[in-house]
Short mmCIF file of C-alpha atoms and ligand atoms in Angstrom, two decimals:
data_model
loop_
_atom_site.label_atom_id
_atom_site.label_comp_id
_atom_site.label_asym_id
_atom_site.label_seq_id
_atom_site.Cartn_x
_atom_site.Cartn_y
_atom_site.Cartn_z
CA MET A 945 17.24 -9.82 -8.09
CA ILE A 946 17.62 -8.20 -4.73
CA THR A 947 18.50 -10.01 -1.55
CA ALA A 948 19.33 -9.07 2.01
CA GLU A 949 21.30 -11.42 3.87
CA ALA A 950 20.96 -11.56 7.86
CA VAL A 951 20.76 -7.96 7.40
CA GLY A 952 20.66 -5.72 10.91
CA TRP A 953 20.91 -1.87 11.31
CA LYS A 954 21.92 -0.69 14.95
CA VAL A 955 21.25 3.05 15.72
CA GLY A 956 21.79 4.80 19.29
CA GLY A 957 21.63 1.46 21.08
CA ALA A 958 18.56 0.27 19.37
CA GLN A 959 18.49 -2.75 17.01
CA ILE A 960 15.71 -1.58 14.51
CA LEU A 961 16.53 -4.31 12.20
CA ASP A 962 17.84 -7.63 13.61
CA ASP A 963 19.08 -10.48 11.32
CA VAL A 964 16.71 -10.44 8.21
CA SER A 965 17.31 -12.40 5.35
CA LEU A 966 15.03 -11.92 2.45
CA ALA A 967 15.00 -12.09 -1.36
CA VAL A 968 12.55 -11.12 -4.38
CA ALA A 969 12.83 -12.77 -7.77
CA PRO A 970 12.19 -10.76 -11.21
CA GLY A 971 8.14 -11.01 -11.83
CA GLU A 972 7.52 -11.56 -7.94
CA LEU A 973 5.86 -9.36 -5.64
CA LEU A 974 7.03 -9.54 -1.85
CA GLY A 975 4.53 -8.11 0.14
CA ILE A 976 5.68 -6.55 3.58
CA ILE A 977 3.66 -6.11 6.74
CA GLY A 978 4.06 -5.54 10.58
CA PRO A 979 2.83 -3.63 13.07
CA ASN A 980 4.02 0.09 13.03
CA GLY A 981 7.23 0.96 13.80
CA ALA A 982 8.19 -3.13 13.00
CA GLY A 983 11.08 -1.74 10.89
CA LYS A 984 9.51 -1.96 7.31
CA SER A 985 10.41 1.55 6.29
CA SER A 986 13.68 0.89 7.28
CA PHE A 987 14.27 -2.29 5.79
CA VAL A 988 13.35 -0.15 2.50
CA ASP A 989 16.07 2.37 3.36
CA VAL A 990 18.50 -0.61 4.16
CA LEU A 991 17.52 -2.03 0.91
CA SER A 992 17.51 1.24 -1.56
CA GLY A 993 20.85 2.52 0.13
CA VAL A 994 19.39 5.64 2.18
CA VAL A 995 20.94 3.99 4.66
CA ARG A 996 23.87 1.51 5.61
CA PRO A 997 23.09 -1.73 7.58
CA THR A 998 25.61 -2.08 10.51
CA SER A 999 25.71 -6.02 9.75
CA GLY A 1000 24.66 -8.41 6.53
CA ARG A 1001 24.80 -7.66 3.26
CA ILE A 1002 22.80 -6.58 0.58
CA ARG A 1003 22.82 -7.86 -3.20
CA ILE A 1004 21.35 -6.82 -6.38
CA ARG A 1005 21.59 -9.85 -8.67
CA ASP A 1006 25.26 -10.89 -7.82
CA ALA A 1007 27.02 -7.40 -6.78
CA ASP A 1008 27.26 -6.88 -3.23
CA VAL A 1009 25.88 -3.19 -3.23
CA THR A 1010 26.10 -3.36 0.59
CA ARG A 1011 28.67 -0.17 0.62
CA LEU A 1012 27.08 1.43 -2.53
CA SER A 1013 24.83 4.66 -2.44
CA SER A 1014 21.26 4.64 -3.03
CA THR A 1015 22.49 6.57 -6.72
CA ARG A 1016 24.96 3.80 -7.16
CA ARG A 1017 21.95 1.38 -6.58
CA ALA A 1018 19.58 3.12 -8.86
CA ARG A 1019 22.36 2.90 -11.53
CA MET A 1020 21.65 -0.87 -11.46
CA GLY A 1021 18.13 -0.92 -11.64
CA LEU A 1022 16.68 -0.30 -8.26
CA ALA A 1023 14.06 2.25 -7.75
CA ARG A 1024 11.52 2.95 -4.82
CA SER A 1025 8.69 5.02 -3.67
CA PHE A 1026 8.49 6.72 -0.03
CA GLN A 1027 5.99 6.76 2.53
CA THR A 1028 5.48 10.31 2.29
CA SER A 1029 4.75 12.27 -0.52
CA ALA A 1030 7.42 13.66 -3.27
CA LEU A 1031 6.11 15.44 -5.83
CA PHE A 1032 6.75 18.86 -6.76
CA ASP A 1033 3.20 20.25 -6.35
CA GLY A 1034 3.95 23.47 -8.71
CA LEU A 1035 4.81 21.27 -11.52
CA SER A 1036 2.24 19.26 -13.83
CA ALA A 1037 2.23 15.74 -13.67
CA GLY A 1038 4.10 15.57 -17.02
CA GLU A 1039 6.80 17.57 -15.80
CA ASN A 1040 7.14 15.86 -12.52
CA VAL A 1041 7.84 13.03 -14.99
CA ARG A 1042 10.05 14.09 -17.17
CA LEU A 1043 12.23 15.63 -14.06
CA ALA A 1044 12.27 11.68 -12.96
CA VAL A 1045 13.32 10.60 -16.29
CA GLN A 1046 16.24 12.98 -16.51
CA ALA A 1047 17.17 12.49 -12.82
CA ALA A 1048 17.32 8.60 -13.94
CA GLY A 1049 20.84 9.36 -15.84
CA PRO A 1050 22.62 8.39 -18.63
CA ALA A 1051 23.63 5.09 -17.18
CA ALA A 1052 21.17 2.00 -18.66
CA PHE A 1053 17.65 3.64 -19.19
CA SER A 1054 17.95 2.88 -22.83
CA PRO A 1055 14.21 3.00 -23.72
CA PHE A 1056 13.95 6.30 -21.78
CA ARG A 1057 17.25 8.33 -22.61
CA ARG A 1058 15.40 10.66 -24.97
CA VAL A 1059 15.42 14.47 -25.47
CA GLY A 1060 13.15 16.60 -27.48
CA SER A 1061 9.61 15.27 -28.74
CA ALA A 1062 10.74 11.52 -28.10
CA ALA A 1063 11.13 12.64 -24.22
CA LEU A 1064 7.47 13.76 -24.43
CA GLU A 1065 6.50 10.55 -25.95
CA VAL A 1066 8.01 8.70 -22.80
CA VAL A 1067 6.26 10.79 -20.28
CA ASP A 1068 2.79 9.78 -22.23
CA THR A 1069 4.08 6.07 -22.25
CA LEU A 1070 4.68 6.35 -18.48
CA LEU A 1071 1.74 8.23 -17.54
CA SER A 1072 -0.35 5.53 -19.70
CA ARG A 1073 1.09 2.91 -17.83
CA VAL A 1074 0.07 4.24 -14.19
CA ARG A 1075 -3.13 4.65 -16.29
CA MET A 1076 -3.17 8.37 -16.14
CA PRO A 1077 -3.22 9.13 -20.40
CA GLY A 1078 -3.49 12.53 -21.23
CA ARG A 1079 -3.02 14.49 -17.66
CA ALA A 1080 0.20 15.70 -18.26
CA ALA A 1081 -0.76 19.53 -18.13
CA THR A 1082 -2.47 18.93 -14.82
CA LEU A 1083 -0.86 20.48 -11.94
CA ALA A 1084 0.54 17.97 -9.20
CA ARG A 1085 -1.44 19.91 -6.66
CA ASP A 1086 -4.76 19.59 -8.55
CA LEU A 1087 -4.74 15.61 -8.37
CA SER A 1088 -6.40 13.54 -6.44
CA HIS A 1089 -5.07 11.62 -3.95
CA GLY A 1090 -5.08 8.41 -5.88
CA ASP A 1091 -3.65 10.22 -8.93
CA ARG A 1092 -0.71 11.64 -6.74
CA ARG A 1093 0.15 8.22 -5.85
CA LYS A 1094 -0.02 6.66 -9.33
CA LEU A 1095 2.19 9.72 -10.31
CA GLU A 1096 4.90 8.42 -7.72
CA LEU A 1097 4.59 5.25 -9.42
CA ALA A 1098 5.31 6.87 -13.29
CA MET A 1099 7.94 8.57 -11.36
CA ALA A 1100 9.52 5.67 -9.92
CA LEU A 1101 9.32 3.55 -13.36
CA ALA A 1102 11.21 6.62 -15.12
CA SER A 1103 13.99 4.75 -14.63
CA ASP A 1104 12.63 1.32 -16.19
CA PRO A 1105 14.06 -0.66 -12.89
CA ALA A 1106 14.81 -4.13 -12.47
CA VAL A 1107 13.89 -3.47 -8.47
CA LEU A 1108 10.85 -1.60 -7.21
CA LEU A 1109 10.50 -0.96 -3.57
CA LEU A 1110 7.14 0.76 -2.43
CA ASP A 1111 6.64 1.80 0.91
CA GLU A 1112 3.01 2.01 1.69
CA PRO A 1113 2.17 2.98 -1.76
CA MET A 1114 -1.67 3.20 -1.18
CA ALA A 1115 -1.59 5.47 2.01
CA GLY A 1116 -4.48 7.70 2.16
CA VAL A 1117 -5.78 6.68 -1.02
CA SER A 1118 -9.38 6.01 -1.38
CA ALA A 1119 -11.14 2.50 -1.65
CA GLU A 1120 -11.62 2.45 -5.27
CA ASP A 1121 -8.14 4.16 -5.99
CA VAL A 1122 -6.42 1.16 -3.58
CA ASP A 1123 -7.87 -1.37 -6.05
CA GLY A 1124 -7.03 0.74 -9.34
CA LEU A 1125 -3.30 1.09 -7.76
CA GLY A 1126 -2.66 -2.63 -7.18
CA GLU A 1127 -3.85 -3.72 -10.71
CA ILE A 1128 -1.35 -1.31 -11.63
CA ILE A 1129 1.51 -2.59 -9.19
CA GLY A 1130 0.34 -6.50 -10.56
CA GLU A 1131 1.07 -5.38 -13.98
CA VAL A 1132 4.72 -4.04 -13.17
CA ARG A 1133 5.38 -7.27 -11.24
CA ASP A 1134 4.03 -9.34 -14.50
CA SER A 1135 6.37 -7.19 -16.87
CA GLY A 1136 9.06 -8.81 -14.84
CA VAL A 1137 10.06 -6.51 -12.25
CA ALA A 1138 10.84 -7.65 -8.86
CA VAL A 1139 8.33 -5.79 -6.27
CA ALA A 1140 8.71 -5.66 -2.65
CA MET A 1141 5.42 -3.56 -1.33
CA VAL A 1142 5.00 -2.35 2.38
CA GLU A 1143 1.41 -1.78 2.52
CA HIS A 1144 -0.73 -1.69 5.30
CA HIS A 1145 -4.00 -2.40 2.97
CA MET A 1146 -4.18 -6.23 4.13
CA HIS A 1147 -6.81 -7.26 1.49
CA VAL A 1148 -4.07 -5.88 -1.43
CA VAL A 1149 -1.38 -7.31 0.08
CA LEU A 1150 -2.94 -10.96 0.25
CA GLY A 1151 -4.67 -10.59 -2.79
CA LEU A 1152 -1.54 -9.17 -4.80
CA ALA A 1153 1.47 -10.71 -3.30
CA ASP A 1154 2.71 -14.07 -4.38
CA ARG A 1155 4.86 -14.00 -1.04
CA VAL A 1156 4.55 -11.91 2.24
CA ALA A 1157 6.98 -11.14 5.05
CA VAL A 1158 6.06 -10.18 8.49
CA LEU A 1159 8.54 -8.07 10.08
CA HIS A 1160 8.20 -7.53 14.19
CA HIS A 1161 9.91 -5.51 16.32
CA GLY A 1162 12.72 -5.49 13.49
CA GLN A 1163 12.89 -9.31 13.10
CA LEU A 1164 11.68 -11.22 10.36
CA LEU A 1165 8.53 -13.16 11.76
CA ALA A 1166 6.83 -15.09 8.98
CA VAL A 1167 7.50 -15.72 5.16
CA GLY A 1168 5.38 -17.41 2.95
CA ALA A 1169 2.35 -17.77 0.85
CA PRO A 1170 -0.25 -14.96 2.10
CA THR A 1171 -2.79 -17.44 3.22
CA ASP A 1172 -0.13 -19.57 5.30
CA VAL A 1173 1.17 -16.25 6.61
CA VAL A 1174 -2.24 -15.11 8.03
CA ALA A 1175 -3.06 -18.41 9.35
CA ASP A 1176 0.17 -18.53 11.44
CA GLU A 1177 -0.69 -17.71 15.19
CA ARG A 1178 3.05 -15.85 15.68
CA VAL A 1179 1.55 -13.29 13.21
CA GLN A 1180 -1.85 -13.34 14.74
CA GLN A 1181 -0.18 -12.48 18.16
CA ALA A 1182 1.78 -9.88 16.75
CA TYR A 1183 -1.16 -8.29 15.10
CA VAL A 1184 -2.95 -8.30 18.54
CA GLY A 1185 -5.34 -4.99 18.76
CA GLU A 1186 -5.04 -4.56 15.15
CA ALA A 1187 -6.89 -5.40 12.06
CA LEU A 1188 -5.25 -8.35 9.75
N1 ATP B 2398 17.10 7.29 11.92
C1 ATP B 2398 16.45 6.39 12.99
N2 ATP B 2398 16.90 6.49 14.24
C2 ATP B 2398 16.84 6.17 15.33
N3 ATP B 2398 15.59 5.43 15.11
C3 ATP B 2398 14.94 5.19 13.97
C4 ATP B 2398 15.17 5.66 12.69
N4 ATP B 2398 14.32 5.52 11.82
C5 ATP B 2398 13.47 4.43 12.50
N5 ATP B 2398 13.81 4.17 13.72
C6 ATP B 2398 12.87 3.92 14.98
O1 ATP B 2398 12.80 2.47 14.08
C7 ATP B 2398 11.97 1.45 14.66
C8 ATP B 2398 11.13 1.47 13.23
O2 ATP B 2398 10.56 2.40 12.29
P1 ATP B 2398 10.36 2.11 10.63
O3 ATP B 2398 9.98 3.42 10.34
O4 ATP B 2398 11.12 1.33 10.02
O5 ATP B 2398 9.23 1.37 11.24
P2 ATP B 2398 7.36 1.10 10.00
O6 ATP B 2398 7.71 -0.47 9.99
O7 ATP B 2398 7.81 1.43 8.68
O8 ATP B 2398 6.54 1.61 11.04
P3 ATP B 2398 5.05 2.01 10.03
O9 ATP B 2398 4.03 1.51 10.03
O10 ATP B 2398 4.65 3.52 11.43
O11 ATP B 2398 5.49 3.05 8.79
C9 ATP B 2398 10.83 2.91 15.06
O12 ATP B 2398 10.87 2.35 16.44
C10 ATP B 2398 11.40 3.85 14.47
O13 ATP B 2398 11.57 5.13 15.57
MG1 MG B 2399 7.17 2.80 7.75
#
């Protein structure tokens, strides 16, 4: 569904990403791990069109989107979340989701392009999908950290994406909420979405991901089944001093 072909990104003389080739299929969850500064967020930025790679190609389905903006890629079915929160704190959960639905625009998005009461139904559907039914009226700033992350997920789903890129969707979330978020993300994958998830919570990545990719110094160190990747000596070396 989305493919990176020999992607490189060089900025100010530093090679942030170097010859990374990875693909995510519909209904597949690719976990992306790696030490701090490995280039994980940069890779998500390159896939989503926030930055343009200096070498290589990005495809969505068969289309070469390397030179297309993030907006164009969004209209082709790509959605993402950011490592840091992107909520409007002064708005309710429902209003945040409604803005995301509107921002998804008129292109495809057939199920969600609604007005009036139908639009409210869409908001409810999205909030239910992240297991926050009945929370539409709660101000974003009054939500727990876990619920904020779920809300961000609902917003990313507002465009009914075919590809979902998540950059540390569980960052700062309590242990109970981590598992709940994992289940929701697993359901999104099971619905046929191609999901790529950067995440530090290793037990979630290993339990949830169909395949795991390890980035290290901007390079793809290993990719494969979670158990194989964890057993890989080079991966363990890369994590010396960090919990795997
Ligand atoms: N716009 C930029 N200009 C220059 N250097 C950058 C830029 N963006 C990222 N970097 C550098 O690229 C490297 C990779 O950063 P990136 O944020 O992609 O890592 P990461 O794997 O997501 O790390 P973390 O686990 O801390 O989130 C870092 O050394 C960072 O300082
Ligand atoms: Mg990062």
